[in-house]
Structures are given as C-alpha cells and as structure tokens.
Coordinates of C-alpha atoms in Angstrom, one line a residue:
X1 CA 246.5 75.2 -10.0
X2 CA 242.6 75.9 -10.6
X3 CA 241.4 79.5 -9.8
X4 CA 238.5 79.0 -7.4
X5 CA 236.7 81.8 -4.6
X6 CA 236.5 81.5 -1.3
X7 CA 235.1 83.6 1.6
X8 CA 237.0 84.2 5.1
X9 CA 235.9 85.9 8.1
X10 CA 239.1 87.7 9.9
X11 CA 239.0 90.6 12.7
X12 CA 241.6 93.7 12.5
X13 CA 242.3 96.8 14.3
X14 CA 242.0 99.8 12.0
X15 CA 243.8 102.7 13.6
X16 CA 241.6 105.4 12.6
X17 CA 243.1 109.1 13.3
X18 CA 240.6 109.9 16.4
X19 CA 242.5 106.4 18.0
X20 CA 245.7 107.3 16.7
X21 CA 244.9 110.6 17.9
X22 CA 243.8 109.0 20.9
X23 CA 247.4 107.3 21.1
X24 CA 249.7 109.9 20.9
X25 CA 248.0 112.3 23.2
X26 CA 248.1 109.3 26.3
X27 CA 252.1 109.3 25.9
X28 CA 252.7 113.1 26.2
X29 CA 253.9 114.7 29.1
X30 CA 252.3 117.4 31.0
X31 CA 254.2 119.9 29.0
X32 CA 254.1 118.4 25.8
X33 CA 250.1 118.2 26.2
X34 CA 250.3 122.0 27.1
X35 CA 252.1 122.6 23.8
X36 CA 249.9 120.1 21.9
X37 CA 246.8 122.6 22.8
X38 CA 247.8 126.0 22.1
X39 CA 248.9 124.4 18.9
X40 CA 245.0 123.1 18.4
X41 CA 243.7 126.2 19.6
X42 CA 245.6 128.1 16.8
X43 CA 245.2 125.6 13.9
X44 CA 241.2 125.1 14.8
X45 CA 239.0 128.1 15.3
X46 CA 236.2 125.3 16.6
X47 CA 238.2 125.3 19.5
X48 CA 238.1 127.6 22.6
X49 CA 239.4 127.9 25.8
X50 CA 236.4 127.9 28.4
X51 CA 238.2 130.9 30.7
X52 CA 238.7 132.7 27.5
X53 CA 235.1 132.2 26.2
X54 CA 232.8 135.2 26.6
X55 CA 229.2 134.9 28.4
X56 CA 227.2 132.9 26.7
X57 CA 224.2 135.7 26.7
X58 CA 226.5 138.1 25.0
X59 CA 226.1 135.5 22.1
X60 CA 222.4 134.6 22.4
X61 CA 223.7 131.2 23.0
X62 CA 220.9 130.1 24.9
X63 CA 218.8 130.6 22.0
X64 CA 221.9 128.0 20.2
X65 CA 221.6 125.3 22.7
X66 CA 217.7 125.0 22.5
X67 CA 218.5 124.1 19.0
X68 CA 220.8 121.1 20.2
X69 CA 218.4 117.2 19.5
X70 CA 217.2 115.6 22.2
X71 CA 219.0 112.7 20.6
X72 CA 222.1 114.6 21.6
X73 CA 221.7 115.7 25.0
X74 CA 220.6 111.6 25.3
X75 CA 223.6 110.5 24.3
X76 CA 226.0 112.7 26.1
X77 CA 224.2 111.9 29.5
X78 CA 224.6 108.7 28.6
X79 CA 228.4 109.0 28.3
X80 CA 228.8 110.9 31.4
X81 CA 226.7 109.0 33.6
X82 CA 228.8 105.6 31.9
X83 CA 231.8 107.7 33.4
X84 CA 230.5 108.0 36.4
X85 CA 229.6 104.6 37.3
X86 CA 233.2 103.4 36.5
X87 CA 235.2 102.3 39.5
X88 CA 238.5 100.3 37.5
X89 CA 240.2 100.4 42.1
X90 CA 237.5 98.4 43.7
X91 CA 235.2 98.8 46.3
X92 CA 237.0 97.9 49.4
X93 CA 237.0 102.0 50.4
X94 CA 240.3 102.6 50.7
X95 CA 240.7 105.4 48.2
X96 CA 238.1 107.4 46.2
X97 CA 238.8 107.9 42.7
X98 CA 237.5 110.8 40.6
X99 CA 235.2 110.2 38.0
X100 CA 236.8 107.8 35.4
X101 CA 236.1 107.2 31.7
X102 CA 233.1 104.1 30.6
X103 CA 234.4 100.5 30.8
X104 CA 233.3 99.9 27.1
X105 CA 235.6 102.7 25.5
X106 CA 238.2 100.8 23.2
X107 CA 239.2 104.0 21.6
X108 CA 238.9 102.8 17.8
X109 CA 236.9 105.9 16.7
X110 CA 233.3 105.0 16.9
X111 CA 231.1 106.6 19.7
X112 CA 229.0 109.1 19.0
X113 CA 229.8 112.6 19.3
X114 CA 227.5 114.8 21.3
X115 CA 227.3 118.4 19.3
X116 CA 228.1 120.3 22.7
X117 CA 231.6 119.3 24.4
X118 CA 231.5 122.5 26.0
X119 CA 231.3 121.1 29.5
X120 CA 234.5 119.5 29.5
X121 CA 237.0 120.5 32.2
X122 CA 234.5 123.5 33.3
X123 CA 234.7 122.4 36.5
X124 CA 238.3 123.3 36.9
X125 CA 239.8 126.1 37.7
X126 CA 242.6 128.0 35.7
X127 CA 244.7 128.8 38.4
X128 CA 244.4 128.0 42.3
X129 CA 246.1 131.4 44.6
X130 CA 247.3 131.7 48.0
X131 CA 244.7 131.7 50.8
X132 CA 245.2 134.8 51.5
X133 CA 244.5 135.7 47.6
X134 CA 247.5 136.5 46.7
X135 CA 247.3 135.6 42.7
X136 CA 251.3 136.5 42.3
X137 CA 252.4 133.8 40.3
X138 CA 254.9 131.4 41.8
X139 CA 257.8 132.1 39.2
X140 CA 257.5 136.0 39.4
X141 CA 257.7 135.5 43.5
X142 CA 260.9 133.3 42.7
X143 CA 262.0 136.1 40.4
X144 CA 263.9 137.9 43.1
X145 CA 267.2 135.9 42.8
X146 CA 269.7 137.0 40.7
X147 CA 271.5 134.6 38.4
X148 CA 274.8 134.0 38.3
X149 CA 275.8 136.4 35.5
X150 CA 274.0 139.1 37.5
X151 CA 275.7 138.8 40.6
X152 CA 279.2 138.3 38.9
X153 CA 277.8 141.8 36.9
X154 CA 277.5 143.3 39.9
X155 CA 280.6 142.9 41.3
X156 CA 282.6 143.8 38.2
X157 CA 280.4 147.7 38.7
X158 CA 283.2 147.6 41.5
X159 CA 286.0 147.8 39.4
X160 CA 287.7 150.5 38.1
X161 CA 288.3 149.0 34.7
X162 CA 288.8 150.2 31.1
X163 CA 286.0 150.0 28.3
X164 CA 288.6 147.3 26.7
X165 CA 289.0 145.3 29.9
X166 CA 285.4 145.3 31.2
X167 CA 283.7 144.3 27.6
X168 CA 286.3 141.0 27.6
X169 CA 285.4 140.4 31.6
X170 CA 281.5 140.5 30.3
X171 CA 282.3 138.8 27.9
X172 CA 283.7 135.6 30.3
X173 CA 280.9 136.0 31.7
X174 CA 278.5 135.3 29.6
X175 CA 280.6 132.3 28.1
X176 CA 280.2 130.5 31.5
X177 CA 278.0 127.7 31.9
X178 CA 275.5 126.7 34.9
X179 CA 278.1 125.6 36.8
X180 CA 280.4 128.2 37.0
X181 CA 283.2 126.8 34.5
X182 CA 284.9 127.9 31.6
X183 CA 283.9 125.1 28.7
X184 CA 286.1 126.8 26.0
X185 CA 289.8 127.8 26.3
X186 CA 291.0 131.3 25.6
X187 CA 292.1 130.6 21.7
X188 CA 288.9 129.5 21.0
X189 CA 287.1 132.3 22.8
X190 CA 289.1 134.8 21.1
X191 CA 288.6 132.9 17.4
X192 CA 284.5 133.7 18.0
X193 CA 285.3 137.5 18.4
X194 CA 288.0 137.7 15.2
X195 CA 286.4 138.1 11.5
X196 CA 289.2 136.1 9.9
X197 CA 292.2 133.6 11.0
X198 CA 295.0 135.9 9.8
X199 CA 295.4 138.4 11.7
X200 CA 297.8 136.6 14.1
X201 CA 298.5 139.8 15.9
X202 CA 295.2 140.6 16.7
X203 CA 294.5 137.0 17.8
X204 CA 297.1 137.4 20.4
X205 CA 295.8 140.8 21.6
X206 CA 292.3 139.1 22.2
X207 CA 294.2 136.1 24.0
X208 CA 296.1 138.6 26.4
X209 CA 293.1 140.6 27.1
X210 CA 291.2 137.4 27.9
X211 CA 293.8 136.4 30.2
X212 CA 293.7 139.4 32.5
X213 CA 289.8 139.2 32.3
X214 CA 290.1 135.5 33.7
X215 CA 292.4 136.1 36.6
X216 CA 290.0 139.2 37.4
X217 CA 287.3 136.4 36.7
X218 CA 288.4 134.5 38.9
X219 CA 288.6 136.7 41.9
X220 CA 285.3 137.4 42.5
X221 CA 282.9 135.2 44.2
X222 CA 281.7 132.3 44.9
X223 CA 285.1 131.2 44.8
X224 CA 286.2 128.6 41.9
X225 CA 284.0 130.6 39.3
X226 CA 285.7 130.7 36.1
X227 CA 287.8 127.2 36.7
X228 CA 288.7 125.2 33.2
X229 CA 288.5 122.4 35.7
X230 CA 287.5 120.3 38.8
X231 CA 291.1 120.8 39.6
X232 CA 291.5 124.2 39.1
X233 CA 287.8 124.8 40.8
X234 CA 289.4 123.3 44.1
X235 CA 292.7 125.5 44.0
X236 CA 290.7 128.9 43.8
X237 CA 288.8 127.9 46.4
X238 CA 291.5 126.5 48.5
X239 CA 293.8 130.0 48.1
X240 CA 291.0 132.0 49.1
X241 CA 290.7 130.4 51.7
X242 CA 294.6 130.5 52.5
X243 CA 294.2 134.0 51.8
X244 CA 291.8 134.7 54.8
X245 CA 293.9 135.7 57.9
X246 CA 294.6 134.5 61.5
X247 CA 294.4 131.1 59.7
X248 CA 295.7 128.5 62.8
X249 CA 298.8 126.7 61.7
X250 CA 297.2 123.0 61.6
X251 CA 294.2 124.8 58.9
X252 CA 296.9 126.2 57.4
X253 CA 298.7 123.0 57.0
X254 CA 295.5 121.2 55.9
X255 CA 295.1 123.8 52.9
X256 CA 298.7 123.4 52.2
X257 CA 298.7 120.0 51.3
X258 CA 295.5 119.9 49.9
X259 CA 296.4 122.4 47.6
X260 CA 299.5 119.8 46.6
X261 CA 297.0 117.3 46.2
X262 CA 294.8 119.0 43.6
X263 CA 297.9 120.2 41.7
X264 CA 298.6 116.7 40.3
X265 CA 296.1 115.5 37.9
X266 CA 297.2 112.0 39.1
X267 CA 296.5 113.1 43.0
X268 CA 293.0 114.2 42.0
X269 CA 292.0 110.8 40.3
X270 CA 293.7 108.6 43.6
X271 CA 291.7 111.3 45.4
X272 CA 288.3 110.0 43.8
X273 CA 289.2 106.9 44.5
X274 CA 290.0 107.7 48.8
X275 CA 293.6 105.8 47.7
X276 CA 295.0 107.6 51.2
X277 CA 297.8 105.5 51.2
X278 CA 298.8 106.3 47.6
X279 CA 298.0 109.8 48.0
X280 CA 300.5 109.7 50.5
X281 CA 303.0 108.6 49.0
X282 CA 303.1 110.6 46.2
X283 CA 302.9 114.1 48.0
X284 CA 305.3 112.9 50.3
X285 CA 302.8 113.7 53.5
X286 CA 301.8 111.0 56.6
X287 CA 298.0 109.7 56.0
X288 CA 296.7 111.4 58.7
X289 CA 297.8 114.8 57.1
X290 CA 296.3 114.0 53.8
X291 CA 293.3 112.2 55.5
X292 CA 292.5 115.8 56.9
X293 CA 293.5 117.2 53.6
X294 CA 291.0 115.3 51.9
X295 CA 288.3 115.7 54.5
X296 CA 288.7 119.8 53.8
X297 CA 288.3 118.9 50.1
X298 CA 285.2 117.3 50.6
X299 CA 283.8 120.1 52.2
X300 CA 284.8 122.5 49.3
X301 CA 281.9 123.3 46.3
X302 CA 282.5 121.0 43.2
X303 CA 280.1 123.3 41.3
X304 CA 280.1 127.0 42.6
X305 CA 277.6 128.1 40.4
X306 CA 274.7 125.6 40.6
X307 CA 273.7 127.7 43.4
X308 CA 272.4 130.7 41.6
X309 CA 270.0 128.4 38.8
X310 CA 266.5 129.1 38.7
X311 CA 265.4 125.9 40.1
X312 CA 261.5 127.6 39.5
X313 CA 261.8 125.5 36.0
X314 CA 262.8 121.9 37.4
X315 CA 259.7 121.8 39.4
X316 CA 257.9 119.1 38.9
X317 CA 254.1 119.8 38.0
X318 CA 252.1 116.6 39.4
X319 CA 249.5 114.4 37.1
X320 CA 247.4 113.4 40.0
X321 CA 247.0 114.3 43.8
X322 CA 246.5 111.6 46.7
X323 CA 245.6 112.9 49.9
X324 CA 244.9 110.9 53.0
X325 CA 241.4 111.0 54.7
X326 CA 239.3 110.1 57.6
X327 CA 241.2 108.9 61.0
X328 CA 245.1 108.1 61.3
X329 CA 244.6 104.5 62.6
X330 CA 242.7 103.2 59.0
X331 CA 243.3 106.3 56.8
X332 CA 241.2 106.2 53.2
X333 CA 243.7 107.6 50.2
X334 CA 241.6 109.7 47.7
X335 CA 243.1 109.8 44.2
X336 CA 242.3 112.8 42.1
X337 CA 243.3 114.6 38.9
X338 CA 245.2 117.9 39.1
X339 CA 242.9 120.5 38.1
X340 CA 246.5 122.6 37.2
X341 CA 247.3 120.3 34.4
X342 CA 243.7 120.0 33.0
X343 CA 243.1 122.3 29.9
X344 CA 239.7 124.3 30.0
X345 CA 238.6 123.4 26.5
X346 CA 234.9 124.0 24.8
X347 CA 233.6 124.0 21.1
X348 CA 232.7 127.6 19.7
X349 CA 229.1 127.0 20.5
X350 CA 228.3 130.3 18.0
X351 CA 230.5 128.8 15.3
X352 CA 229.2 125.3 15.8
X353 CA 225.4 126.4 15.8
X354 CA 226.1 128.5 12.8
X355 CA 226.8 125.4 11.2
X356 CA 224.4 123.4 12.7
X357 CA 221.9 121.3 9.5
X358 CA 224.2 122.6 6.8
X359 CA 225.8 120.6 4.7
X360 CA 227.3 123.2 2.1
X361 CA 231.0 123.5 4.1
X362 CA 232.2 120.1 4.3
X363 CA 235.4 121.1 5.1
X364 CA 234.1 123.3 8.2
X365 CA 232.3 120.2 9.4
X366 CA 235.3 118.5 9.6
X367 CA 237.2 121.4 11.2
X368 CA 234.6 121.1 14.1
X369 CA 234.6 117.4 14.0
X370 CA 238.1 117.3 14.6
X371 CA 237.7 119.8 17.4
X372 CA 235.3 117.3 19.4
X373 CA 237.3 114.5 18.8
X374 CA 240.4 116.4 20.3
X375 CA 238.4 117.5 23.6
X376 CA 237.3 113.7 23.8
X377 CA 240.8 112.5 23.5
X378 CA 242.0 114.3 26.0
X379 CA 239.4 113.7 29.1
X380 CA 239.7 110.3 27.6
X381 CA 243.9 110.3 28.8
X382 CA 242.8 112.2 32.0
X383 CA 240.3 109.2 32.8
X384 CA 242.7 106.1 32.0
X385 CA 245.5 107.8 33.8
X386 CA 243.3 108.4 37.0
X387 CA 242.3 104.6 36.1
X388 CA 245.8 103.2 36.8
X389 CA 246.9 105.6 39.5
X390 CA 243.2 104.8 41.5
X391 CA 244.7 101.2 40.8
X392 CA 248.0 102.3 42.0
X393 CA 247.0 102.8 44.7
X394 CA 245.2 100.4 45.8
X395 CA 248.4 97.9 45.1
X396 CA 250.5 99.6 46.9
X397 CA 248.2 101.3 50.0
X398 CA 251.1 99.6 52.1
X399 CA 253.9 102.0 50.4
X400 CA 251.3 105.2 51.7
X401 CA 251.0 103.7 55.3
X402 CA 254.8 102.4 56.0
X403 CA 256.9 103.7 53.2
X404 CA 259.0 102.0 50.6
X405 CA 259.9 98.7 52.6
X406 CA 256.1 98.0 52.3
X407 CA 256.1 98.2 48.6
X408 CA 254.8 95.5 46.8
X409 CA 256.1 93.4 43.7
X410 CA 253.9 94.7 40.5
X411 CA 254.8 94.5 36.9
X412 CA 252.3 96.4 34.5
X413 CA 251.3 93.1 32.8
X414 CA 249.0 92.4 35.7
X415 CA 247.6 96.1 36.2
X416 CA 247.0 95.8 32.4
X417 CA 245.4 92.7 33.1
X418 CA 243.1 94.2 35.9
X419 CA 242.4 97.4 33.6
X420 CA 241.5 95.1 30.7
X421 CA 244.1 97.4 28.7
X422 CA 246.7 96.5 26.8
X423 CA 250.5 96.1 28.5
X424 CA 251.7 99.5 26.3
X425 CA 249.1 101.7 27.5
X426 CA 250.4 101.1 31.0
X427 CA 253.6 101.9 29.8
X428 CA 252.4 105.1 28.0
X429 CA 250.7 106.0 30.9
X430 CA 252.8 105.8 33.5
X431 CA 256.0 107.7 31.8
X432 CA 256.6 111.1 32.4
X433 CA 253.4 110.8 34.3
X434 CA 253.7 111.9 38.3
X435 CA 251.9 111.5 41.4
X436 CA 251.8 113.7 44.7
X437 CA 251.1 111.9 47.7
X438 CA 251.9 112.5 51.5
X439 CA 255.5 110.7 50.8
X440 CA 256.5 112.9 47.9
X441 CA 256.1 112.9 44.3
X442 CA 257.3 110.2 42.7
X443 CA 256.8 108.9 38.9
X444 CA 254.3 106.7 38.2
X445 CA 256.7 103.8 37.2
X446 CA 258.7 104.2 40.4
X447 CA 255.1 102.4 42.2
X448 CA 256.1 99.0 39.7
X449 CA 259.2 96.9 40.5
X450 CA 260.3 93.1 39.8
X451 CA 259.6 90.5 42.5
X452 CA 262.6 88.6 45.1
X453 CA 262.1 85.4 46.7
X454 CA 262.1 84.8 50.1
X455 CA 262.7 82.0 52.6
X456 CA 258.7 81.9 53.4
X457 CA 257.8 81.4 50.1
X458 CA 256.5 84.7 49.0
X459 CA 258.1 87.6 47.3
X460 CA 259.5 91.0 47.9
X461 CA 259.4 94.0 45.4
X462 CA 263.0 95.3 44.2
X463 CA 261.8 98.6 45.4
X464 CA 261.5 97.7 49.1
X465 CA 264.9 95.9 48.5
X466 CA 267.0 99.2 47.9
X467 CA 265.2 100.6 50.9
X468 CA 266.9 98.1 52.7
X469 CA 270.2 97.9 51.6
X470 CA 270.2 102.0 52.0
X471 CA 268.9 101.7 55.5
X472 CA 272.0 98.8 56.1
X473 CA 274.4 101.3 55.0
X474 CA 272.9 104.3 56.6
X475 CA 273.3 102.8 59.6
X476 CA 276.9 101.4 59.0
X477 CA 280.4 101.9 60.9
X478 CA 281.9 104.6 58.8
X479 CA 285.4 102.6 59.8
X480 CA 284.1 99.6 58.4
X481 CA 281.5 99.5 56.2
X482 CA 279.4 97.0 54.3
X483 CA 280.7 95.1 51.5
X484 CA 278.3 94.2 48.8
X485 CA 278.5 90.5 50.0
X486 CA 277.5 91.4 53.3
X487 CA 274.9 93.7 52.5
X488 CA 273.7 90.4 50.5
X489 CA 274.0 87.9 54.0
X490 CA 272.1 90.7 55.4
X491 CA 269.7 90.4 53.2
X492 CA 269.7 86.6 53.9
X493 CA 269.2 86.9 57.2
X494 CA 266.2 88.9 56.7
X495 CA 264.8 86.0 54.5
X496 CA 265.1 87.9 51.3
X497 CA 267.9 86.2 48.6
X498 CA 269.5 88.6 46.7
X499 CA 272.9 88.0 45.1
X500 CA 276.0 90.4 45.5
X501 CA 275.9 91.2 41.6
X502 CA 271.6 92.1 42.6
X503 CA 273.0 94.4 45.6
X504 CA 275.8 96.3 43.4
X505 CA 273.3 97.3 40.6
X506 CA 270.7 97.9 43.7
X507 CA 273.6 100.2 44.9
X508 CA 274.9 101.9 41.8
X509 CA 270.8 102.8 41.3
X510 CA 271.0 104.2 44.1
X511 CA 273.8 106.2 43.4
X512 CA 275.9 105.3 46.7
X513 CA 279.9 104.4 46.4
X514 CA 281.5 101.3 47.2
X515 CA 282.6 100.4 50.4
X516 CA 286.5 101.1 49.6
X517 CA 284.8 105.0 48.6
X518 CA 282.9 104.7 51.6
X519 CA 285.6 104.3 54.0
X520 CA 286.0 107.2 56.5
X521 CA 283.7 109.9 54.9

C-alpha cells in the first residue's frame, strides 16, 4: 500500500468540564444540589453566599465595580436580556413562564464570562415566614412530637423496675425499628451485649433478662409494639383488646376466633389471600364468623409504630410552582421557579477585584474562573428546568382544568423535539424534579405517559387510563367486583382498547388487589 496524506473535515462534541459540569448539576436533586453548594462554598473561597455577603460599602466595593469594562457589563446585559426574551411555551397566554435561559446556549463551554455574577439569585429570598412573621422554622414547630422511643421511655418511668431490668427494657427499645417490630431475636440481641462466645452462662442470663424486658415490652402501648411478626403484631393487639371489659359476647366471639386465625402461620397467609372458605375450614368456624373475624383484623394496625415517624423529613420540597390566574371560566397557569430551592450565590467581588489585570496567580484565576462557571451552571439548570415544566404545561393545560382523565399522551422525544434538546436532558430534567400545582405535587415524569388507541382514531394517554380503571372500581359492587376482563370491555365501551394483561399492570401500578382480594372489604 503507498503512504499518501489526505485532509478531512469532521465535527465532535468535546465535553469540556464547564459542560460536563453543566451535565451533572441538571441530574441532581434538590438535595443533592444543596449538598453540591456548601461543598463549592468550602472548596472555593471565590464563592459566596449573597445573604452571607457583607454590605458592599463596608468593602469600598463600589469603588471595585467602577473598575469592571464596559466590555463586560456589555456582554452580561446581553446575556440577560437573551434570557429574557426566551419564551420555549408559546405565546397562546395560557401560562407565564419566569425568565428562561438564551435559545443559543448549547452548554459546550464557550460564552463569555462577565467578571461580576454577583446578581445571580439576588432576587430571591432565603427563607419566606408566616404572614403573621412568624420566622419559626417548620421542622422546630413539628418538633413537638415525641418519637416512638420517647413515648415507650415514658411509660417505662412508670415502672417500678430494677437497674438490671430497666437498662435491658431500654435497651429493646432502642433495638426497635420504625415500625414498632423486633428485627433481631433475643440470642442475637444478647450476643451484641457479650464480649466473647463462651460464657454460655452469661449468655443465658442476658437471654432471660431479655425475655422479661419483652413481655414488659410488649405491654405498653400502642399495642403490638415489640412483635417479631405480623402475626404476633395482631395477637397483642387482639388480647388487649380481649382484655378490655364489658366486651359483648358476639365482640368477644369475633376476637376469639380471630385470635385462632392469626395463631396459624397457614391461617394468616389464606387470610391475605380473603380464602374465607379455606379459613373456615381449617379453624373449624362457619364463614360468617370468620368473615367478621377477618373484617376486625382489617381494622387492627399492621405497623403500630409508623405513627410516631417524623414525617417533617419525607416532605417533598417542590422545583417549581404553578398557580392559576385571572377568572375561573379561562384560568391562565403561571409557571415559576421556587425561590426556596434557589441558592443565593455571588463571586467575592473584593477577592475578584483584588485580582483583577494580574496575571501573577494563575492558579487563583482559575479558582475564580471555576467559581463563575459554577454560578452559571446552575441558573443555567434552573432555566432549562423552568423550560420544560412552562412546556409542561402547556401540553397538558387539560390535566390543570379537569384532572388526570384529561391528560394527554406525551413521550419526551417530542418535548425534546419542541425544546431543540436532546431526548436525555428531558430525562435528566424531569427526575427527581417536582412540580406544585392546584392538584398536588406530582414529579415531573408523572405529566409524560405512552399513547392508547381508540375507536375514533385518536389516542389516549396511559395516565388518563388508570384514572379510569380506578374510578370503575371505586365505584364497583363490593359483592361483585370488576374482573380485569371487565374493567377491559369497560374500557371498550368507552372507545379506548386496552387489553386485560394492559389493565392488570395498570392495576398492580396502582397498587389495588385483585378482584378475588377485593371481594367484600
């Protein structure tokens, strides 16, 4: 082969560090951002919070920013005024979006930095109080309820109990998970507080000790605390209520063979199953009687110490806010950022004039570089996710005005396309990513769902599907309800054609039990 030279002209995407940057920061949640800053604001001392930053005349900064080009200040009115003018939902008035990022920001490293990002997120404030002022935070006003360890605490001050008995009764305790149950057994319970595997004697002296802390455990309430089990869970609750007097002799009947029920591990799993006539059978009791014994069981608390955890830290913290405006007859839905979630950040205008026109740090310069490029990255992931909610939105404006059986089809291939983004930056956006409207806060992938045929022609979105099926099983006859195959005719009728096998997954998503499970309850 001869050696020869040729030329070629090819395009590539280099993924500089401000895109990849630029990347990672769009897929983080709310709370992973939040960490992702304070970790910035200790690694780069460029960086500032702007409610933390002092007044600028303090620091003769006024005197800093005359020093700033007009070049500059050009170019960063040019980005903001670029932002501005962007309006990725249309112009049909429905919904007013916040001010969104330019249309020509691909995100591969190369616009200009202004010197001053100060401004960014100034606008926002740190924390929003009560209307009365009140500036308590939320989770300190939450504070007041005692968990579950304290309230068991309590009760055992009540007890006249010796050292020995009431450090292996705090002890169960504190081994008890958010539930209320008892993971470990006693053995291994006992092995934790034993320094070798020996001494047998002492082993069986912990085991003892344990034993009589359980059954005190397991007196206190709620009732069921301390089970090993669903089973036992029931039969604690079951005997204090049998316990209780001037019972009437049909309850007491009802408890009676209840508790039979819940003492066979077989019973309990024909139980999950509402096998009446099987249940029957085996504890030897007419179906009516175990139909009422079942019915009590239902009533009883599977998990007795849910109750007492600090739902304060499953609160969902919203990306964006819709709120309805103007009249109820053509309402207009405006889409904004959640100022909670926005961080406050600015360059150290006194460290950044400092090194202003010097090029003997190189290292600094890069320091403050990096610190730019970070408080452009992020109002850059604020803007495109306002970008696809506002477009959101303005898909689905039916979902804000009738609910979830006016949902529309919409896979994020054609919001990508309508964006002029790429098909994983939707998908990056929209996880972990929520959205507070007047129906609730959902995730931003719960407005996206496949598309169903119907008799007319068009299609219907999966979403507005499930609605359905749960409204035909809502409204059911508890006596007889709906088979998968006749939620499916259903569905027929209404012009929408949807398999059984569709309806089942529609149903298990929905977390709603067969029809056989259904039966009765």
């Amino acid at each position: 082969m001869k050696p020869g030279l040729s030329l070629r002209v090819s395009q590539q995407l280099a993924l500089t560090p401000q895109l990849q940057q630029s990347i990672r920061l769009l897929q983080l949640s709310t709370l992973e951002l939040a960490g992702e800053v304070e970790q910035m604001l200790a690694d780069n001392p460029f960086l500032e919070r702007e409610d933390e930053a002092a007044p600028r005349e303090e620091f003769g900064l006024a005197q800093a920013d005359a020093r700033v080009s007009a070049g500059d200040r050009a170019d960063e009115n040019a980005i903001d005024s670029g932002a501005a003018g962007a309006d990725p939902a249309g112009a049909d008035g429905d919904f007013e979006p916040e001010s969104l990022a330019p249309d020509d920001w691909d995100g591969d490293g190369s616009a200009d930095i202004a010197p001053d990002d100060g401004e960014w997120g100034g606008e926002a404030p740190a924390r929003t109080g009560s209307p009365d002022g009140d500036e308590t935070d939320p989770g300190e006003r939450a504070g007041g309820q005692p968990s579950l360890a304290e309230h068991l605490l309590h009760q055992a001050l009540t007890l006249r109990l010796s050292p020995e008995d009431a450090a292996a009764l705090r002890f169960l305790i504190g081994s008890l998970n958010d539930d209320g149950y008892l993971e470990d057994s006693l053995a291994q319970l006992a092995a934790t507080l034993t320094d070798t595997d020996d001494e047998l004697e002492q082993m069986q002296e912990l085991v003892h000790r344990l034993t009589l802390a359980l059954r005190l455990l397991q007196s206190l309430e709620p009732a069921g605390v301390g089970a090993r089990h669903l089973a036992e869970c029931l039969t604690l609750q079951l005997k204090s209520r049998q316990a209780e007097r001037a019972l009437p002799p049909p309850e007491q009947a009802r408890i009676a063979t209840a508790l039979r029920i819940c003492a066979r591990h077989d019973a309990v799993e024909l139980l999950a199953r509402r096998d009446i006539r099987k249940l029957a059978q085996l504890v030897g009791e007419s179906e009516d009687a175990v139909r009422a014994a079942t019915a009590l069981i239902g009533r009883l608390d599977p998990k007795p110490g849910r109750r007492f955890v600090d739902v304060e830290r499953q609160v969902i913290v919203p990306d964006v806010i819709v709120s309805a405006v103007g009249g109820a007859a053509q309402p207009r839905f405006r889409v904004a950022l959640n100022p909670e979630v926005m961080p406050r950040l600015r360059v150290h205008e006194l460290y950044a004039s400092a090194l202003r026109g010097s090029d003997r740090h190189p290292a600094l310069a890069e320091r403050l570089q990096e610190a730019r490029w970070f408080i452009r990255n992020i109002q850059q992931r604020f803007d495109t996710i306002l970008r696809v909610a506002s477009a959101i939105v303005e898909r689905q404006r039916g979902f804000f005005l009738h609910g979830e059986l006016a949902m529309r089809p919409m896979i994020q291939r054609e919001l990508a396309d309508e964006l002029g983004v790429h098909e994983s930056t939707i998908s990056r956006v929209t996880t972990a990513k929520y959205m507070a409207t007047p129906r609730g806060t959902f995730e931003l992938k719960y407005f996206f769902g496949s598309a169903l045929g119907t008799e007319s022609g068009t299609s219907a979105s999966s979403t507005a599907v499930r609605a359905l099926i749960k409204q035909f099983i809502e409204a059911e006859d508890a006596a007889r309800p709906l088979s998968d195959a006749g939620i499916a005719e259903l569905l027929k009728a209404q012009g929408i054609d949807c398999a059984r096998r569709t309806v089942a997954k529609y149903r298990e998503a929905l977390r709603i039990p067969t029809a056989q499970l259904r039966k009765g309850a």
